[in-house]
Amino acid sequence: MKAALTATAVLATAGLAIPAATAATSAETARPTAPVTPAAVPAHAVTGYWQNFNNGATVQTLAQVQDQYDIIAVAFADATGTPGQVAFNLDSAGLGGYTVDQFKADVAAKQAAGKSVIISIGGERGTVAINDAASATAFADSVYGLMREYGFDGVDIDLENGLNSTYMTQALKSLASKTGPGLVLTMAPQTIDMQSTSGEYFKTALNVKDILTVVNMQYYNSGSMLGCDGKVYSQGSVDFLTALACIQLEGGLDPSQVGIGVPASPSGAGSGYVAPSVVNNALDCLTKGTNCGSFKPSKTYPGLRGAMTWSTNWDATAGNAWSNAVGPHVHGLP
């Protein structure tokens, strides 16, 4: 986690978390299994990141992930020696002997329960780069290989060191052509990445709008940012959540493609934690025009997708306070 600068300055990159180092293995060695069968994502959904490493938060198997989570993003895939290519290396030792076979069975069980399990690419220390046609192809091919090997329903883009909208768009469109309908595609940009539609991350989101499930921007590790009304808002407030979400909602994304990403506990991020009640107030403000702070949007967005948290593990560490409060609220939205 890194401290951020003000809205008028270039921010330092800030991450969801720091994964333990793992050895990369080639996705080409993946043994294909049954074709991917996507799980349905509800109209109002809760996304949670599951940690494939032990950083002091509660260690979980996928089977132990709280039931309120509709989309479970497995953090993280690893870069390989081939530009754009990714692999997944289960941290069995760090997770108490969790085996690959158990992991695959848990993915299938979550899907049978109506959940989506996706592989997240990036994180604070992620080094995956898609900067040309060859790396775009390698990315699409390797992610599709992981989907077939582990049963993942899709992919989460959490590249925090910049991306190229042209080639990331190419990669994601190529992946969608392989999977067919039902690909679950999420993104977790930092606040600076979604301040303007001219930014590469925002452009990518708009370029893939036809296949995009949700953008869960990280409303933390951020510092102050501009809202859609041109005013500066500080993180850690309901206004920060609503005024920044408004930029995406008015910038071309469908309300169903916008989610609020927050830490599950103060330990989950360096800064920007808000109580679950603040998240719920922001959801109410955006969807119903109630419980707003000083910023009130000019219209409501009842189709707002929901909320995301880093992480299911930090949520468990805090007694599941986040999912127990935010989950039912998201699922009860209009």
GROMACS .gro file of C-alpha atoms in nm, residues 164-294:
model
  131
  164ASN     CA    1  -0.260   0.019  -2.322
  165SER     CA    2  -0.626   0.052  -2.418
  166THR     CA    3  -0.569  -0.058  -2.777
  167TYR     CA    4  -0.406  -0.390  -2.697
  168MET     CA    5  -0.597  -0.461  -2.375
  169THR     CA    6  -0.915  -0.418  -2.575
  170GLN     CA    7  -0.779  -0.657  -2.838
  171ALA     CA    8  -0.691  -0.911  -2.569
  172LEU     CA    9  -1.031  -0.899  -2.400
  173LYS     CA   10  -1.225  -0.912  -2.724
  174SER     CA   11  -1.019  -1.211  -2.829
  175LEU     CA   12  -1.088  -1.383  -2.499
  176ALA     CA   13  -1.461  -1.319  -2.535
  177SER     CA   14  -1.456  -1.470  -2.882
  178LYS     CA   15  -1.311  -1.788  -2.733
  179THR     CA   16  -1.547  -1.816  -2.436
  180GLY     CA   17  -1.868  -1.709  -2.607
  181PRO     CA   18  -2.153  -1.540  -2.417
  182GLY     CA   19  -2.140  -1.533  -2.041
  183LEU     CA   20  -1.780  -1.427  -1.984
  184VAL     CA   21  -1.757  -1.251  -1.648
  185LEU     CA   22  -1.529  -0.951  -1.699
  186THR     CA   23  -1.454  -0.718  -1.411
  187MET     CA   24  -1.207  -0.435  -1.356
  188ALA     CA   25  -1.061  -0.275  -1.043
  189PRO     CA   26  -0.895   0.050  -1.149
  190GLN     CA   27  -0.753   0.303  -0.909
  191THR     CA   28  -0.937   0.634  -0.870
  192ILE     CA   29  -0.686   0.824  -1.085
  193ASP     CA   30  -0.757   0.581  -1.371
  194MET     CA   31  -1.126   0.675  -1.388
  195GLN     CA   32  -1.112   1.053  -1.353
  196SER     CA   33  -1.151   1.109  -1.728
  197THR     CA   34  -1.281   0.915  -2.027
  198SER     CA   35  -0.953   1.001  -2.200
  199GLY     CA   36  -0.759   0.779  -1.959
  200GLU     CA   37  -0.644   0.442  -2.087
  201TYR     CA   38  -0.834   0.242  -1.824
  202PHE     CA   39  -1.158   0.432  -1.882
  203LYS     CA   40  -1.115   0.399  -2.258
  204THR     CA   41  -1.066   0.025  -2.221
  205ALA     CA   42  -1.382  -0.006  -2.013
  206LEU     CA   43  -1.581   0.181  -2.276
  207ASN     CA   44  -1.420  -0.017  -2.559
  208VAL     CA   45  -1.536  -0.346  -2.404
  209LYS     CA   46  -1.869  -0.218  -2.277
  210ASP     CA   47  -2.052  -0.487  -2.474
  211ILE     CA   48  -1.879  -0.764  -2.273
  212LEU     CA   49  -1.805  -0.580  -1.946
  213THR     CA   50  -1.970  -0.703  -1.627
  214VAL     CA   51  -1.864  -0.440  -1.374
  215VAL     CA   52  -1.595  -0.185  -1.290
  216ASN     CA   53  -1.528  -0.193  -0.916
  217MET     CA   54  -1.303   0.108  -0.876
  218GLN     CA   55  -1.081   0.111  -0.567
  219TYR     CA   56  -1.210   0.400  -0.355
  220TYR     CA   57  -0.909   0.376  -0.123
  221ASN     CA   58  -0.533   0.430  -0.110
  222SER     CA   59  -0.625   0.734  -0.310
  223GLY     CA   60  -0.611   1.071  -0.140
  224SER     CA   61  -0.838   1.348  -0.265
  225MET     CA   62  -1.003   1.329  -0.607
  226LEU     CA   63  -1.237   1.527  -0.826
  227GLY     CA   64  -1.605   1.436  -0.831
  228CYS     CA   65  -1.831   1.471  -1.133
  229ASP     CA   66  -1.928   1.820  -1.012
  230GLY     CA   67  -1.569   1.941  -1.036
  231LYS     CA   68  -1.526   1.964  -0.658
  232VAL     CA   69  -1.249   1.791  -0.467
  233TYR     CA   70  -1.355   1.517  -0.226
  234SER     CA   71  -1.148   1.334   0.034
  235GLN     CA   72  -1.150   0.957   0.064
  236GLY     CA   73  -1.324   0.798   0.357
  237SER     CA   74  -1.657   0.973   0.310
  238VAL     CA   75  -1.993   0.900   0.148
  239ASP     CA   76  -1.938   1.196  -0.086
  240PHE     CA   77  -1.613   1.044  -0.213
  241LEU     CA   78  -1.796   0.726  -0.309
  242THR     CA   79  -2.095   0.893  -0.474
  243ALA     CA   80  -1.928   1.187  -0.648
  244LEU     CA   81  -1.659   0.964  -0.804
  245ALA     CA   82  -1.906   0.693  -0.904
  246CYS     CA   83  -2.098   0.968  -1.082
  247ILE     CA   84  -1.803   1.020  -1.321
  248GLN     CA   85  -1.834   0.664  -1.445
  249LEU     CA   86  -2.214   0.672  -1.451
  250GLU     CA   87  -2.218   0.990  -1.657
  251GLY     CA   88  -1.909   0.898  -1.859
  252GLY     CA   89  -2.064   0.618  -2.061
  253LEU     CA   90  -2.079   0.309  -1.843
  254ASP     CA   91  -2.416   0.152  -1.776
  255PRO     CA   92  -2.520   0.162  -1.408
  256SER     CA   93  -2.505  -0.217  -1.408
  257GLN     CA   94  -2.133  -0.183  -1.486
  258VAL     CA   95  -2.048   0.033  -1.184
  259GLY     CA   96  -1.961  -0.097  -0.837
  260ILE     CA   97  -1.810   0.057  -0.524
  261GLY     CA   98  -1.480  -0.099  -0.416
  262VAL     CA   99  -1.374  -0.060  -0.052
  263PRO     CA  100  -1.158  -0.238   0.209
  264ALA     CA  101  -1.334  -0.493   0.430
  265SER     CA  102  -1.151  -0.367   0.739
  266PRO     CA  103  -0.896  -0.099   0.829
  267SER     CA  104  -0.626  -0.365   0.788
  268GLY     CA  105  -0.728  -0.423   0.426
  269ALA     CA  106  -0.580  -0.099   0.293
  270GLY     CA  107  -0.336   0.174   0.383
  271SER     CA  108  -0.609   0.439   0.381
  272GLY     CA  109  -0.967   0.502   0.275
  273TYR     CA  110  -1.154   0.253   0.492
  274VAL     CA  111  -1.519   0.340   0.554
  275ALA     CA  112  -1.767   0.164   0.777
  276PRO     CA  113  -2.013  -0.071   0.603
  277SER     CA  114  -2.291   0.174   0.691
  278VAL     CA  115  -2.119   0.440   0.478
  279VAL     CA  116  -2.106   0.199   0.184
  280ASN     CA  117  -2.477   0.131   0.227
  281ASN     CA  118  -2.551   0.503   0.243
  282ALA     CA  119  -2.362   0.555  -0.082
  283LEU     CA  120  -2.555   0.274  -0.248
  284ASP     CA  121  -2.881   0.431  -0.130
  285CYS     CA  122  -2.776   0.774  -0.251
  286LEU     CA  123  -2.690   0.649  -0.599
  287THR     CA  124  -2.986   0.415  -0.643
  288LYS     CA  125  -3.262   0.597  -0.451
  289GLY     CA  126  -3.140   0.950  -0.379
  290THR     CA  127  -3.149   0.894  -0.001
  291ASN     CA  128  -2.880   0.899   0.269
  292CYS     CA  129  -2.657   1.128   0.061
  293GLY     CA  130  -2.394   1.356   0.206
  294SER     CA  131  -2.332   1.704   0.068
   0.00000   0.00000   0.00000
